[in-house]
Amino acid sequence: LDPPKIFMSIEINTSTQEEPLRTITQGVALVIFRNKGELLLQLRDSNTKIFPNFWSLPTGALDHPQELILDAAKRELIEETGLEIELRFILAEVYNHPTLGTAIRYLFMGKCQLDSNILCNEGHDMQFVNIKRLPGNFVPHHLSIIRSLLKS
């Protein structure tokens, strides 16, 4: 599958006199493997509004309306981990974000080398974890993504 070629501002007409037309938030989630069964996870900051101190996939939003989705995924990976690896588009999903409402998340998968140096430029920690021993405090919708991917 190829990722959509361009970010598009999608408007939902749910406007009322009190609530004007709004735009759907779009972002990326990164599923990065190393070796057999090791998945890159990020421990979220304690000051984040959503799931503070929970483990999650590295994620991020598109920066501007013209940013290509693949470019956003590569940029987020470099910004958060320092990794520059090939990414493959997996799927796009529409979901209900806890604070932003309806959102679209584009999932990308990649594999890095055993000796790759991982930085933690966002969050408390960034590390590879065995997928059979995922931490208990895991962002629920990210856990469901991982479980779905492991079944396929």
mmCIF file of C-alpha atoms in Angstrom:
data_model
loop_
_atom_site.group_PDB
_atom_site.id
_atom_site.type_symbol
_atom_site.label_atom_id
_atom_site.label_comp_id
_atom_site.label_asym_id
_atom_site.label_seq_id
_atom_site.Cartn_x
_atom_site.Cartn_y
_atom_site.Cartn_z
ATOM 1 C CA LEU A 1 0.000 0.000 0.000
ATOM 2 C CA ASP A 2 1.160 3.499 -0.762
ATOM 3 C CA PRO A 3 0.405 6.300 1.670
ATOM 4 C CA PRO A 4 -1.930 9.053 0.547
ATOM 5 C CA LYS A 5 0.215 11.501 -1.394
ATOM 6 C CA ILE A 6 -0.827 14.721 0.296
ATOM 7 C CA PHE A 7 -2.267 15.881 3.571
ATOM 8 C CA MET A 8 -5.713 17.288 2.990
ATOM 9 C CA SER A 9 -7.727 19.338 5.423
ATOM 10 C CA ILE A 10 -10.958 17.399 5.850
ATOM 11 C CA GLU A 11 -13.849 19.372 7.175
ATOM 12 C CA ILE A 12 -16.836 17.865 8.936
ATOM 13 C CA ASN A 13 -19.998 19.867 8.783
ATOM 14 C CA THR A 14 -21.136 19.591 12.382
ATOM 15 C CA SER A 15 -21.521 23.306 12.731
ATOM 16 C CA THR A 16 -24.133 24.899 14.911
ATOM 17 C CA GLN A 17 -24.500 28.501 15.955
ATOM 18 C CA GLU A 18 -22.231 27.773 18.926
ATOM 19 C CA GLU A 19 -19.724 25.477 17.179
ATOM 20 C CA PRO A 20 -18.256 26.480 13.786
ATOM 21 C CA LEU A 21 -17.005 24.110 11.086
ATOM 22 C CA ARG A 22 -13.984 22.130 12.324
ATOM 23 C CA THR A 23 -11.063 20.274 10.757
ATOM 24 C CA ILE A 24 -10.112 16.661 11.441
ATOM 25 C CA THR A 25 -6.722 16.267 13.095
ATOM 26 C CA GLN A 26 -4.327 14.000 11.211
ATOM 27 C CA GLY A 27 -1.249 12.303 12.589
ATOM 28 C CA VAL A 28 1.115 9.370 12.298
ATOM 29 C CA ALA A 29 1.983 6.419 14.527
ATOM 30 C CA LEU A 30 5.236 4.508 14.108
ATOM 31 C CA VAL A 31 5.601 0.760 14.590
ATOM 32 C CA ILE A 32 9.354 0.162 14.663
ATOM 33 C CA PHE A 33 10.760 -3.339 15.181
ATOM 34 C CA ARG A 34 14.252 -4.534 15.975
ATOM 35 C CA ASN A 35 15.312 -8.168 16.028
ATOM 36 C CA LYS A 36 12.642 -10.752 16.572
ATOM 37 C CA GLY A 37 9.847 -9.401 18.667
ATOM 38 C CA GLU A 38 11.304 -6.118 19.903
ATOM 39 C CA LEU A 39 9.122 -3.046 19.483
ATOM 40 C CA LEU A 40 10.131 0.593 19.998
ATOM 41 C CA LEU A 41 8.058 2.240 22.734
ATOM 42 C CA GLN A 42 7.984 5.720 24.188
ATOM 43 C CA LEU A 43 7.196 6.517 27.816
ATOM 44 C CA ARG A 44 5.032 9.624 27.647
ATOM 45 C CA ASP A 45 5.804 12.732 29.717
ATOM 46 C CA SER A 46 4.105 13.231 33.062
ATOM 47 C CA ASN A 47 2.844 16.650 31.953
ATOM 48 C CA THR A 48 0.985 15.458 28.834
ATOM 49 C CA LYS A 49 -2.805 15.792 28.965
ATOM 50 C CA ILE A 50 -3.536 12.348 27.546
ATOM 51 C CA PHE A 51 -2.193 9.199 29.226
ATOM 52 C CA PRO A 52 0.700 10.779 31.158
ATOM 53 C CA ASN A 53 3.403 8.271 32.169
ATOM 54 C CA PHE A 54 1.968 5.611 29.840
ATOM 55 C CA TRP A 55 3.927 3.684 27.228
ATOM 56 C CA SER A 56 2.931 4.233 23.605
ATOM 57 C CA LEU A 57 4.047 4.041 20.022
ATOM 58 C CA PRO A 58 5.966 7.105 18.855
ATOM 59 C CA THR A 59 3.390 9.456 17.318
ATOM 60 C CA GLY A 60 3.023 12.952 15.968
ATOM 61 C CA ALA A 61 0.863 15.331 14.014
ATOM 62 C CA LEU A 62 1.291 16.676 10.525
ATOM 63 C CA ASP A 63 2.846 20.138 10.770
ATOM 64 C CA HIS A 64 1.082 21.887 7.892
ATOM 65 C CA PRO A 65 -1.568 21.225 5.221
ATOM 66 C CA GLN A 66 0.963 20.582 2.446
ATOM 67 C CA GLU A 67 3.123 18.096 4.377
ATOM 68 C CA LEU A 68 3.175 14.653 2.791
ATOM 69 C CA ILE A 69 2.128 11.934 5.198
ATOM 70 C CA LEU A 70 5.272 9.851 4.618
ATOM 71 C CA ASP A 71 7.378 12.978 5.173
ATOM 72 C CA ALA A 72 5.555 13.589 8.471
ATOM 73 C CA ALA A 73 6.263 10.012 9.582
ATOM 74 C CA LYS A 74 9.973 10.311 8.727
ATOM 75 C CA ARG A 75 10.210 13.720 10.398
ATOM 76 C CA GLU A 76 8.550 12.499 13.603
ATOM 77 C CA LEU A 77 10.834 9.457 13.742
ATOM 78 C CA ILE A 78 13.942 11.612 13.373
ATOM 79 C CA GLU A 79 12.686 14.261 15.831
ATOM 80 C CA GLU A 80 11.752 11.762 18.531
ATOM 81 C CA THR A 81 14.393 9.024 18.129
ATOM 82 C CA GLY A 82 17.147 10.225 15.797
ATOM 83 C CA LEU A 83 16.456 7.196 13.559
ATOM 84 C CA GLU A 84 16.507 7.466 9.776
ATOM 85 C CA ILE A 85 15.114 4.202 8.403
ATOM 86 C CA GLU A 86 12.832 3.120 5.602
ATOM 87 C CA LEU A 87 9.158 3.278 6.550
ATOM 88 C CA ARG A 88 6.290 1.369 4.967
ATOM 89 C CA PHE A 89 2.690 2.580 5.049
ATOM 90 C CA ILE A 90 0.401 0.061 6.761
ATOM 91 C CA LEU A 91 -3.033 1.627 7.065
ATOM 92 C CA ALA A 92 -5.070 4.655 7.971
ATOM 93 C CA GLU A 93 -7.715 4.658 10.657
ATOM 94 C CA VAL A 94 -10.370 7.075 11.786
ATOM 95 C CA TYR A 95 -10.770 7.195 15.549
ATOM 96 C CA ASN A 96 -12.130 9.351 18.346
ATOM 97 C CA HIS A 97 -9.260 11.261 19.952
ATOM 98 C CA PRO A 98 -9.871 11.923 23.669
ATOM 99 C CA THR A 99 -9.462 15.705 23.355
ATOM 100 C CA LEU A 100 -9.544 16.505 19.640
ATOM 101 C CA GLY A 101 -12.593 14.507 18.537
ATOM 102 C CA THR A 102 -12.569 12.704 15.206
ATOM 103 C CA ALA A 103 -9.025 12.148 13.938
ATOM 104 C CA ILE A 104 -7.158 10.155 11.289
ATOM 105 C CA ARG A 105 -4.004 8.228 12.164
ATOM 106 C CA TYR A 106 -1.648 6.881 9.477
ATOM 107 C CA LEU A 107 0.395 3.888 10.619
ATOM 108 C CA PHE A 108 3.891 3.253 9.306
ATOM 109 C CA MET A 109 6.159 0.295 10.011
ATOM 110 C CA GLY A 110 9.914 0.059 9.905
ATOM 111 C CA LYS A 111 12.800 -2.087 11.081
ATOM 112 C CA CYS A 112 16.082 -0.854 12.492
ATOM 113 C CA GLN A 113 19.422 -2.526 13.025
ATOM 114 C CA LEU A 114 20.414 -4.097 16.320
ATOM 115 C CA ASP A 115 23.138 -1.529 16.920
ATOM 116 C CA SER A 116 21.038 1.534 16.037
ATOM 117 C CA ASN A 117 21.474 4.377 18.498
ATOM 118 C CA ILE A 118 18.059 5.444 19.807
ATOM 119 C CA LEU A 119 17.654 8.935 21.236
ATOM 120 C CA CYS A 120 14.841 10.039 23.518
ATOM 121 C CA ASN A 121 14.062 13.553 22.317
ATOM 122 C CA GLU A 122 10.457 13.453 23.541
ATOM 123 C CA GLY A 123 8.940 11.750 26.569
ATOM 124 C CA HIS A 124 10.630 10.220 29.618
ATOM 125 C CA ASP A 125 12.107 7.196 27.884
ATOM 126 C CA MET A 126 12.402 5.470 24.514
ATOM 127 C CA GLN A 127 13.333 1.795 24.363
ATOM 128 C CA PHE A 128 12.835 -1.498 22.596
ATOM 129 C CA VAL A 129 10.607 -3.921 24.500
ATOM 130 C CA ASN A 130 9.838 -7.585 23.832
ATOM 131 C CA ILE A 131 6.304 -7.730 22.418
ATOM 132 C CA LYS A 132 5.523 -10.678 24.688
ATOM 133 C CA ARG A 133 6.297 -8.508 27.740
ATOM 134 C CA LEU A 134 4.599 -5.180 27.081
ATOM 135 C CA PRO A 135 4.271 -2.881 30.086
ATOM 136 C CA GLY A 136 0.949 -2.721 31.930
ATOM 137 C CA ASN A 137 0.562 1.043 31.664
ATOM 138 C CA PHE A 138 0.105 1.123 27.896
ATOM 139 C CA VAL A 139 -2.059 3.559 25.912
ATOM 140 C CA PRO A 140 -5.127 1.361 25.189
ATOM 141 C CA HIS A 141 -5.681 2.260 21.527
ATOM 142 C CA HIS A 142 -1.977 1.749 20.773
ATOM 143 C CA LEU A 143 -2.133 -1.663 22.423
ATOM 144 C CA SER A 144 -5.057 -2.621 20.187
ATOM 145 C CA ILE A 145 -3.041 -1.531 17.120
ATOM 146 C CA ILE A 146 -0.127 -3.751 18.151
ATOM 147 C CA ARG A 147 -2.358 -6.726 18.872
ATOM 148 C CA SER A 148 -4.062 -6.368 15.479
ATOM 149 C CA LEU A 149 -0.705 -6.208 13.697
ATOM 150 C CA LEU A 150 0.596 -9.273 15.509
ATOM 151 C CA LYS A 151 -2.443 -11.291 14.424
ATOM 152 C CA SER A 152 -1.832 -10.495 10.752
#
